[in-house]
Coordinates of C-alpha atoms and ligand atoms in Angstrom, one line a residue:
X1 CA -13.7 10.8 -3.8
X2 CA -13.8 8.1 -6.5
X3 CA -10.6 7.3 -8.3
X4 CA -12.1 8.7 -11.5
X5 CA -12.8 12.0 -9.7
X6 CA -9.3 12.2 -8.2
X7 CA -7.7 11.5 -11.6
X8 CA -9.7 14.1 -13.3
X9 CA -8.9 16.6 -10.5
X10 CA -5.3 15.9 -11.1
X11 CA -5.7 16.5 -14.9
X12 CA -5.6 12.9 -16.3
X13 CA -8.0 12.6 -19.2
X14 CA -10.5 9.7 -18.9
X15 CA -9.2 8.1 -22.1
X16 CA -5.9 7.4 -20.4
X17 CA -7.4 5.2 -17.7
X18 CA -10.6 3.7 -19.0
X19 CA -9.3 1.3 -21.6
X20 CA -6.3 -1.0 -22.0
X21 CA -5.0 -4.3 -20.8
X22 CA -3.2 -3.3 -17.6
X23 CA -5.6 -3.2 -14.7
X24 CA -4.9 -1.0 -11.7
X25 CA -6.4 -2.6 -8.6
X26 CA -6.7 -1.1 -5.1
X27 CA -5.0 -3.2 -2.4
X28 CA -7.7 -1.8 -0.1
X29 CA -10.5 -3.9 -1.5
X30 CA -9.3 -5.4 -4.8
X31 CA -11.5 -3.0 -6.8
X32 CA -10.4 -2.2 -10.3
X33 CA -9.4 1.5 -10.3
X34 CA -8.8 1.9 -14.0
X35 CA -7.3 0.2 -17.1
X36 CA -4.3 1.6 -18.9
X37 CA -2.6 0.8 -22.1
X38 CA 0.5 -1.6 -22.1
X39 CA 2.9 0.6 -24.2
X40 CA 5.1 -2.2 -25.4
X41 CA 8.6 -2.2 -26.8
X42 CA 8.0 -0.2 -30.0
X43 CA 6.3 2.6 -28.1
X44 CA 9.2 2.6 -25.7
X45 CA 11.8 2.8 -28.4
X46 CA 9.9 5.7 -30.0
X47 CA 9.7 7.5 -26.6
X48 CA 13.4 7.1 -26.0
X49 CA 14.1 8.7 -29.4
X50 CA 11.8 11.6 -28.6
X51 CA 13.4 11.9 -25.2
X52 CA 16.8 12.1 -26.8
X53 CA 15.7 14.9 -29.1
X54 CA 14.4 16.7 -26.0
X55 CA 17.7 16.2 -24.2
X56 CA 19.6 17.8 -27.1
X57 CA 17.6 21.0 -26.7
X58 CA 17.3 20.9 -22.8
X59 CA 21.0 20.7 -22.2
X60 CA 21.5 24.2 -23.7
X61 CA 19.0 25.7 -21.3
X62 CA 20.9 27.3 -18.4
X63 CA 20.7 25.2 -15.3
X64 CA 19.1 27.8 -13.0
X65 CA 16.4 28.2 -15.6
X66 CA 15.9 24.4 -15.6
X67 CA 15.5 24.7 -11.9
X68 CA 12.6 27.1 -12.5
X69 CA 10.7 24.2 -14.1
X70 CA 11.2 22.0 -11.1
X71 CA 10.2 24.9 -8.9
X72 CA 6.9 25.1 -10.8
X73 CA 6.4 21.4 -10.5
X74 CA 6.9 21.6 -6.8
X75 CA 4.2 24.3 -6.7
X76 CA 1.8 21.9 -8.5
X77 CA 2.6 19.2 -6.0
X78 CA 1.9 21.6 -3.1
X79 CA -1.4 22.6 -4.6
X80 CA -2.5 19.0 -5.3
X81 CA -0.8 17.3 -2.4
X82 CA -3.9 15.8 -0.8
X83 CA -5.4 14.6 -4.1
X84 CA -2.2 12.9 -5.2
X85 CA -1.7 11.4 -1.7
X86 CA -5.3 10.1 -1.8
X87 CA -4.5 8.4 -5.1
X88 CA -1.3 6.9 -3.6
X89 CA -3.4 5.5 -0.7
X90 CA -5.9 4.0 -3.2
X91 CA -3.4 2.5 -5.5
X92 CA -0.6 1.5 -3.1
X93 CA -2.7 1.0 0.1
X94 CA -0.6 3.4 2.3
X95 CA -2.3 5.0 5.3
X96 CA -3.3 8.6 4.7
X97 CA -0.4 10.2 6.6
X98 CA 2.2 8.1 4.7
X99 CA 0.5 8.9 1.4
X100 CA 0.9 12.6 2.3
X101 CA 4.4 12.0 3.5
X102 CA 5.2 10.5 0.1
X103 CA 4.0 13.6 -1.8
X104 CA 5.9 15.8 0.8
X105 CA 9.0 13.8 -0.1
X106 CA 8.5 14.8 -3.8
X107 CA 8.1 18.5 -2.8
X108 CA 11.2 18.3 -0.7
X109 CA 13.3 16.9 -3.5
X110 CA 12.0 19.6 -5.8
X111 CA 13.1 22.3 -3.4
X112 CA 16.5 20.6 -3.1
X113 CA 16.9 20.4 -6.9
X114 CA 16.0 24.0 -7.3
X115 CA 18.8 25.0 -5.0
X116 CA 21.1 22.5 -6.7
X117 CA 20.4 24.1 -10.1
X118 CA 22.7 26.9 -9.1
X119 CA 25.3 24.6 -7.5
X120 CA 26.4 22.0 -10.1
X121 CA 30.0 22.7 -9.2
X122 CA 33.2 21.2 -10.5
X123 CA 36.6 21.5 -9.1
X124 CA 39.6 23.5 -10.1
X125 CA 42.8 21.4 -9.9
X126 CA 46.5 22.5 -9.6
X127 CA 48.3 21.6 -12.7
X128 CA 51.9 20.2 -12.5
X129 CA 52.9 22.3 -15.6
X130 CA 53.7 26.0 -15.6
X131 CA 51.1 28.2 -17.3
X132 CA 48.4 25.5 -17.2
X133 CA 45.1 25.3 -15.4
X134 CA 43.0 22.3 -14.8
X135 CA 39.3 22.1 -14.0
X136 CA 36.4 19.7 -14.2
X137 CA 32.9 20.5 -15.5
X138 CA 29.7 18.6 -15.1
X139 CA 27.6 18.4 -18.3
X140 CA 24.1 16.9 -18.9
X141 CA 24.3 13.2 -19.5
X142 CA 21.4 12.2 -21.8
X143 CA 18.1 10.3 -21.4
X144 CA 17.5 9.0 -17.9
X145 CA 15.3 5.9 -17.7
X146 CA 13.5 5.4 -14.4
X147 CA 12.0 2.1 -13.3
X148 CA 10.1 2.5 -10.0
X149 CA 8.4 0.1 -7.6
X150 CA 4.8 0.0 -6.2
X151 CA 5.7 0.9 -2.6
X152 CA 6.9 4.4 -3.4
X153 CA 5.1 4.9 -6.6
X154 CA 5.8 8.6 -7.0
X155 CA 8.5 9.8 -4.6
X156 CA 11.3 7.6 -6.0
X157 CA 10.5 8.8 -9.5
X158 CA 10.6 12.4 -8.2
X159 CA 14.1 11.8 -6.6
X160 CA 15.3 10.9 -10.0
X161 CA 13.4 13.2 -12.2
X162 CA 13.9 16.4 -10.2
X163 CA 17.7 15.9 -10.2
X164 CA 17.8 14.7 -13.8
X165 CA 15.8 17.7 -15.0
X166 CA 18.1 20.3 -13.3
X167 CA 21.1 18.4 -14.5
X168 CA 19.9 18.9 -18.1
X169 CA 18.6 15.4 -18.8
X170 CA 15.3 14.2 -20.2
X171 CA 13.4 11.4 -18.4
X172 CA 11.5 8.3 -19.5
X173 CA 9.5 6.6 -16.7
X174 CA 8.4 3.0 -16.6
X175 CA 6.3 2.7 -13.4
X176 CA 5.4 -0.5 -11.5
X177 CA 2.6 -2.4 -13.2
X178 CA 0.8 -2.2 -9.9
X179 CA 0.7 1.6 -9.8
X180 CA 0.1 3.0 -13.2
X181 CA -2.5 5.6 -12.2
X182 CA -0.3 7.6 -9.7
X183 CA 2.2 7.8 -12.5
X184 CA -0.3 9.2 -14.9
X185 CA -1.4 11.7 -12.3
X186 CA 2.2 12.8 -11.6
X187 CA 2.8 13.2 -15.3
X188 CA -0.3 15.4 -15.6
X189 CA 0.9 17.6 -12.8
X190 CA 4.3 17.9 -14.5
X191 CA 2.6 18.9 -17.7
X192 CA 0.8 21.7 -15.9
X193 CA 4.2 23.0 -14.7
X194 CA 5.5 22.7 -18.2
X195 CA 2.6 24.7 -19.6
X196 CA 3.4 27.5 -17.1
X197 CA 7.1 27.4 -17.8
X198 CA 7.2 28.7 -21.3
X199 CA 8.5 27.6 -24.7
X200 CA 12.1 27.0 -23.8
X201 CA 11.3 23.5 -22.6
X202 CA 11.3 21.0 -25.4
X203 CA 8.4 18.6 -26.0
X204 CA 8.8 15.1 -24.5
X205 CA 11.1 16.3 -21.7
X206 CA 9.5 13.8 -19.3
X207 CA 7.4 10.9 -20.5
X208 CA 5.6 8.0 -18.7
X209 CA 5.1 4.6 -20.3
X210 CA 3.0 2.1 -18.5
X211 CA 3.5 -1.5 -19.4
X212 CA 4.7 -5.0 -18.6
X213 CA 8.2 -6.4 -18.7
X214 CA 8.7 -5.9 -22.5
X215 CA 8.2 -2.1 -22.1
X216 CA 10.8 -1.9 -19.4
X217 CA 13.2 -4.2 -21.2
X218 CA 13.2 -2.0 -24.3
X219 CA 14.2 0.9 -22.1
X220 CA 17.0 -1.1 -20.4
X221 CA 18.4 -2.2 -23.8
X222 CA 18.1 1.1 -25.7
X223 CA 21.5 2.6 -26.4
X224 CA 20.2 6.2 -26.1
X225 CA 19.3 5.7 -22.5
X226 CA 22.4 6.9 -20.8
X227 CA 21.4 6.1 -17.2
X228 CA 18.9 3.5 -16.0
X229 CA 17.9 4.2 -12.5
X230 CA 16.0 1.1 -11.2
X231 CA 14.3 0.6 -7.8
X232 CA 12.9 -2.8 -6.9
X233 CA 13.9 -6.4 -6.0
X234 CA 17.4 -7.8 -6.1
X235 CA 16.0 -10.2 -8.7
X236 CA 15.0 -7.3 -11.0
X237 CA 18.5 -5.7 -10.4
X238 CA 20.2 -8.9 -11.4
X239 CA 18.3 -8.8 -14.7
X240 CA 18.7 -5.1 -15.4
X241 CA 22.4 -4.5 -14.3
X242 CA 24.2 -6.9 -16.7
X243 CA 22.0 -5.8 -19.7
X244 CA 22.8 -2.1 -19.2
X245 CA 26.5 -3.0 -18.6
X246 CA 26.6 -5.0 -21.8
X247 CA 26.0 -1.8 -23.8
X248 CA 28.2 0.2 -21.4
X249 CA 25.3 2.2 -20.1
X250 CA 25.2 3.5 -16.6
X251 CA 23.0 1.9 -13.9
X252 CA 21.8 3.3 -10.6
X253 CA 20.4 0.4 -8.6
X254 CA 18.4 0.6 -5.4
X255 CA 17.4 -2.9 -4.6
X256 CA 16.5 -5.0 -1.6
X257 CA 17.2 -4.3 2.1
X258 CA 17.4 -6.5 5.2
X259 CA 17.6 -3.8 7.7
X260 CA 18.5 -4.4 11.4
X261 CA 18.3 -2.5 14.6
X262 CA 20.7 -3.3 17.3
X263 CA 19.4 -2.6 20.8
X264 CA 22.1 -2.5 23.5
X265 CA 21.7 -2.6 27.3
X266 CA 21.9 1.1 27.7
X267 CA 19.2 1.9 25.1
X268 CA 16.1 4.0 25.9
X269 CA 13.7 1.1 25.4
X270 CA 10.6 3.4 25.1
X271 CA 12.2 5.0 22.1
X272 CA 13.5 1.7 20.7
X273 CA 10.0 0.2 20.8
X274 CA 8.5 3.1 18.9
X275 CA 11.3 3.1 16.4
X276 CA 11.1 -0.6 15.8
X277 CA 7.3 -0.6 15.5
X278 CA 7.2 2.1 12.8
X279 CA 10.2 0.5 11.1
X280 CA 8.9 -3.0 11.1
X281 CA 5.1 -2.6 10.7
X282 CA 4.6 0.8 9.1
X283 CA 3.7 0.7 5.4
X284 CA 2.7 -2.9 6.3
X285 CA 6.4 -3.8 6.1
X286 CA 6.6 -2.8 2.4
X287 CA 9.5 -0.3 2.4
X288 CA 13.0 -1.2 1.2
X289 CA 14.1 0.4 4.5
X290 CA 11.6 -1.6 6.6
X291 CA 13.2 -3.0 9.9
X292 CA 13.3 -6.7 9.3
X293 CA 15.6 -7.8 12.1
X294 CA 16.2 -6.7 15.7
X295 CA 19.5 -7.8 17.3
X296 CA 18.9 -7.3 21.1
X297 CA 21.3 -7.8 24.0
X298 CA 20.4 -10.9 26.0
X299 CA 19.9 -8.7 29.1
X300 CA 17.0 -6.7 27.6
X301 CA 15.8 -9.1 24.8
X302 CA 12.9 -10.6 26.7
X303 CA 11.6 -7.3 28.0
X304 CA 11.8 -5.9 24.5
X305 CA 9.9 -8.8 23.1
X306 CA 7.2 -8.3 25.8
X307 CA 6.8 -4.6 25.1
X308 CA 6.9 -5.2 21.3
X309 CA 4.3 -7.9 21.6
X310 CA 2.0 -5.7 23.6
X311 CA 2.3 -2.9 21.1
X312 CA 2.0 -5.2 18.1
X313 CA -1.3 -6.6 19.3
X314 CA -2.7 -3.1 19.7
X315 CA -1.8 -1.8 16.2
X316 CA -5.0 -1.0 14.3
X317 CA -5.1 -2.9 11.0
X318 CA -7.6 -2.0 8.3
X319 CA -8.7 0.4 5.6
X320 CA -5.7 2.9 5.3
X321 CA -8.1 5.8 4.7
X322 CA -9.6 5.4 8.2
X323 CA -8.2 7.5 11.0
X324 CA -6.2 5.6 13.6
X325 CA -5.3 2.8 11.2
X326 CA -1.6 2.2 11.2
X327 CA -1.3 -1.0 9.1
X328 CA -2.9 -1.1 5.7
X329 CA -3.1 -4.0 3.3
X330 CA -0.4 -6.0 1.5
X331 CA -0.2 -5.0 -2.1
X332 CA -1.7 -8.3 -3.5
X333 CA -2.1 -12.0 -3.0
X334 CA 1.5 -12.8 -4.1
X335 CA 2.7 -10.6 -1.2
X336 CA 0.5 -12.5 1.2
X337 CA 1.6 -15.9 -0.1
X338 CA 5.3 -14.8 0.1
X339 CA 4.7 -13.8 3.8
X340 CA 3.0 -17.1 4.6
X341 CA 5.8 -19.0 3.0
X342 CA 8.4 -17.1 5.0
X343 CA 6.6 -17.7 8.2
X344 CA 6.4 -21.5 7.4
X345 CA 10.1 -21.5 6.7
X346 CA 10.8 -19.6 9.9
X347 CA 8.9 -22.2 11.9
X348 CA 10.8 -25.0 10.1
X349 CA 14.1 -23.2 11.0
X350 CA 13.2 -23.1 14.7
X351 CA 11.4 -19.8 14.9
X352 CA 8.6 -19.0 17.4
X353 CA 6.0 -17.1 15.4
X354 CA 3.5 -14.6 16.9
X355 CA 0.9 -13.1 14.5
X356 CA 1.0 -13.2 10.7
X357 CA -2.5 -14.4 10.1
X358 CA -4.8 -13.0 7.5
X359 CA -7.5 -10.7 9.0
X360 CA -10.7 -9.0 7.6
X361 CA -11.0 -11.7 5.0
X362 CA -14.8 -11.7 5.3
X363 CA -15.2 -8.0 4.9
X364 CA -12.5 -7.8 2.2
X365 CA -12.3 -11.1 0.3
X366 CA -10.3 -9.5 -2.5
X367 CA -7.7 -7.8 -0.3
X368 CA -4.9 -9.0 1.9
X369 CA -4.7 -7.6 5.4
X370 CA -2.5 -9.4 7.9
X371 CA -1.5 -9.2 11.5
X372 CA 2.1 -8.1 11.6
X373 CA 4.4 -10.9 12.8
X374 CA 7.1 -11.1 15.4
X375 CA 9.3 -14.1 15.1
X376 CA 11.9 -15.1 17.8
X377 CA 14.6 -16.9 15.9
X378 CA 17.3 -19.2 17.4
X379 CA 19.8 -17.7 15.0
X380 CA 20.2 -15.9 11.7
X381 CA 18.9 -18.7 9.5
X382 CA 18.3 -18.7 5.7
X383 CA 14.8 -17.1 6.0
X384 CA 16.2 -14.2 8.0
X385 CA 18.8 -13.5 5.4
X386 CA 16.1 -13.2 2.7
X387 CA 14.1 -10.0 2.2
X388 CA 10.4 -10.8 2.4
X389 CA 8.3 -7.7 1.5
X390 CA 5.8 -8.0 4.4
X391 CA 5.5 -7.1 8.1
X392 CA 7.7 -9.8 9.6
X393 CA 10.2 -8.9 12.3
X394 CA 12.8 -11.4 13.3
X395 CA 14.2 -11.1 16.8
X396 CA 17.8 -12.2 17.4
X397 CA 20.0 -12.0 20.6
X398 CA 23.6 -11.2 21.2
X399 CA 26.0 -11.3 24.1
X400 CA 29.1 -9.5 22.9
X401 CA 28.8 -6.2 21.0
X402 CA 31.1 -7.4 18.2
X403 CA 28.8 -10.4 17.6
X404 CA 25.9 -7.9 17.2
X405 CA 27.9 -6.1 14.5
X406 CA 28.8 -9.4 12.8
X407 CA 25.1 -10.4 12.7
X408 CA 24.1 -7.1 11.4
X409 CA 26.5 -7.3 8.5
X410 CA 26.1 -11.0 7.8
X411 CA 23.3 -10.7 5.3
X412 CA 23.6 -10.2 1.5
X413 CA 21.8 -6.8 1.5
X414 CA 23.3 -3.5 2.8
X415 CA 20.7 -0.7 2.7
X416 CA 19.8 0.6 6.1
X417 CA 20.7 -0.1 9.8
X418 CA 20.3 1.5 13.2
X419 CA 21.5 1.2 16.8
X420 CA 19.6 2.2 19.9
X421 CA 22.2 2.9 22.6
X422 CA 23.3 5.6 25.0
X423 CA 26.9 4.3 25.0
X424 CA 29.1 6.6 23.0
X425 CA 31.6 3.9 22.3
X426 CA 29.0 1.6 20.9
X427 CA 27.4 4.3 18.8
X428 CA 30.6 5.5 17.3
X429 CA 31.9 2.0 16.6
X430 CA 28.6 1.2 14.9
X431 CA 29.2 4.2 12.6
X432 CA 32.9 3.5 12.1
X433 CA 34.6 1.6 9.3
X434 CA 34.3 -1.6 11.2
X435 CA 30.7 -1.0 12.1
X436 CA 27.6 -1.2 9.9
X437 CA 28.3 -2.0 6.3
X438 CA 25.1 -0.4 5.0
X439 CA 24.6 2.8 3.0
X440 CA 22.5 4.2 5.8
X441 CA 23.5 3.8 9.5
X442 CA 21.5 5.6 12.2
X443 CA 21.7 6.2 16.0
X444 CA 18.6 6.3 18.1
X445 CA 16.2 6.4 15.2
X446 CA 14.9 3.6 13.1
X447 CA 15.9 2.3 9.7
X448 CA 13.2 3.8 7.6
X449 CA 11.9 7.2 6.8
X450 CA 15.1 8.8 5.6
X451 CA 15.1 12.5 4.7
X452 CA 15.8 13.5 1.2
X453 CA 18.9 15.6 2.1
X454 CA 21.2 12.6 2.4
X455 CA 22.3 10.2 -0.3
X456 CA 20.0 7.2 -0.3
X457 CA 21.0 3.7 -1.3
X458 CA 23.1 0.8 -0.1
X459 CA 25.9 -1.7 -0.6
X460 CA 26.1 -5.4 -1.6
X461 CA 22.9 -6.8 -3.1
X462 CA 21.2 -3.4 -2.6
X463 CA 23.1 -2.5 -5.7
X464 CA 25.5 0.3 -4.7
X465 CA 23.5 3.3 -6.2
X466 CA 22.9 6.6 -4.4
X467 CA 19.8 8.7 -5.2
X468 CA 18.2 11.8 -3.7
X469 CA 20.4 14.3 -1.7
X470 CA 24.0 15.0 -1.0
X471 CA 26.1 14.7 -4.2
X472 CA 23.9 12.0 -5.8
X473 CA 23.3 14.4 -8.7
X474 CA 26.7 13.5 -10.1
X475 CA 25.2 10.2 -11.4
X476 CA 23.0 12.2 -13.7
X477 CA 25.8 14.2 -15.3
X478 CA 29.0 13.4 -17.2
X479 CA 32.3 14.8 -15.9
X480 CA 34.8 16.3 -18.2
X481 CA 38.4 17.1 -17.1
X482 CA 39.8 20.2 -18.9
X483 CA 43.5 21.2 -19.1
X484 CA 44.1 24.7 -20.4
X485 CA 47.6 25.9 -21.5
X486 CA 47.9 29.7 -21.4
X487 CA 51.7 29.6 -21.8
X488 CA 53.8 29.8 -25.0
X489 CA 55.4 26.4 -24.3
X490 CA 54.1 22.9 -24.7
X491 CA 55.5 20.9 -21.8
X492 CA 54.4 17.3 -21.4
X493 CA 53.2 15.9 -18.2
X494 CA 55.3 13.5 -16.1
X495 CA 58.4 15.2 -17.6
X496 CA 58.2 13.2 -20.8
X497 CA 60.4 14.6 -23.7
X498 CA 59.2 14.5 -27.3
X499 CA 61.2 17.2 -29.0
X500 CA 60.7 17.4 -32.8
Ligands
LIG601 C1 11.8 2.7 -0.7 O1 11.2 2.0 0.1 O2 12.1 2.3 -1.9 O3 13.6 6.1 3.8 C2 12.1 4.1 -0.5 C3 12.4 5.8 3.5 C4 11.7 6.6 2.5 C5 12.1 6.0 1.1 C6 11.9 4.6 0.9 N1 12.1 7.9 2.6 O4 11.8 4.9 4.1

């Protein structure tokens, strides 16, 4: 199906993607898929004001009823899963099953949010004063601004929007400049759900504004945006975080990762090899959870390298729509240049590089396909500590388990981590307070491909935010502590006397 056909199947009017200064290109072949308008700061400011008006009405709609809207949206996603997934593949270059997995992740978070819409619980708290009761309530927060990245062009928005909507917030979305069309399609599906929902949903409950930096900056700076939830590079987070803090807004940051897998002597190597391959080379190394480092015990290091090398060379690279292809293209030339620079740095820092070359350049001169790279490093040098958004796996060795833990934690990022071991002591130590310092720590599975039920995010330069499952919803609400006095006296707390 052509991109135009997919977009119209998904309900996007042609006028939305056939004019404008932002070009959407397919990483598959460099073809222009469509052109969209760059909204700009003024349009963003107006959208935030409309969103705030929507919030003022939506916060009064009972939460379970708000959940009904998200349920209807989940139905639209189920109906149009393959079309939206195909568009994700075209615009982000993901292989078909990963495109479908991404839409499934949206459906999953909708289901989660529907249940949550009846569970936005607060606590009751024992008061120290007689005849008093304390409790806390969670109330809608306001306008939630979402900044998303090209690599999960729709699922990460859905994590935020599904929760925000049941929490009683309105949503304004600034998608990646590289993936404006999947955003328009998602919005069109949301509007279908809105049309079926009924008149108690206010206009402008969820809006999408494509654009360049100025569009996003206006959102970041707008005092009516109560929460900015931003996914992307640490560089982007460093720009966004302080600006939101300067106006005392809330930020939820999900930034870079530098995720490692420790492989110990007792590990099931067949499983470890599979986990590492998907983690390192799946999505062409373009997930924030991608496995970027393996820390292998000296006794199994060489065997692991041999097995990984054999498997790496057999991975089918190419058009992500073709069956059997596991590694699609890099998103653009800048990603390719970044990868080549990292490999040159790795060589200069003593690394032994296998793979990494551009392939299919004759057939696809405007696209960037690469052989995934495996790099044996003499130690955790500067390039290993840096997140390069490409399929490069650095191999490191360790002798003592504590050294493996130290290496795992000695990078600036703290998103995901894993250990392959059959030794209970090692596994539990890895998960303990003195183990992995990441937001995600796994045993005998890889670093990527998290389910939506858990809280997703990480520490240090990853930004500290938590999205998706568990109690991440609390970031989208404001907490109010209530003390109710049902006695006839007015005692003060802490025994303070103020008798008049
Ligand atoms: C991201 O790369 O920004 O855990 C999100 C995973 C996916 C989400 C990744 N569920 O790999």
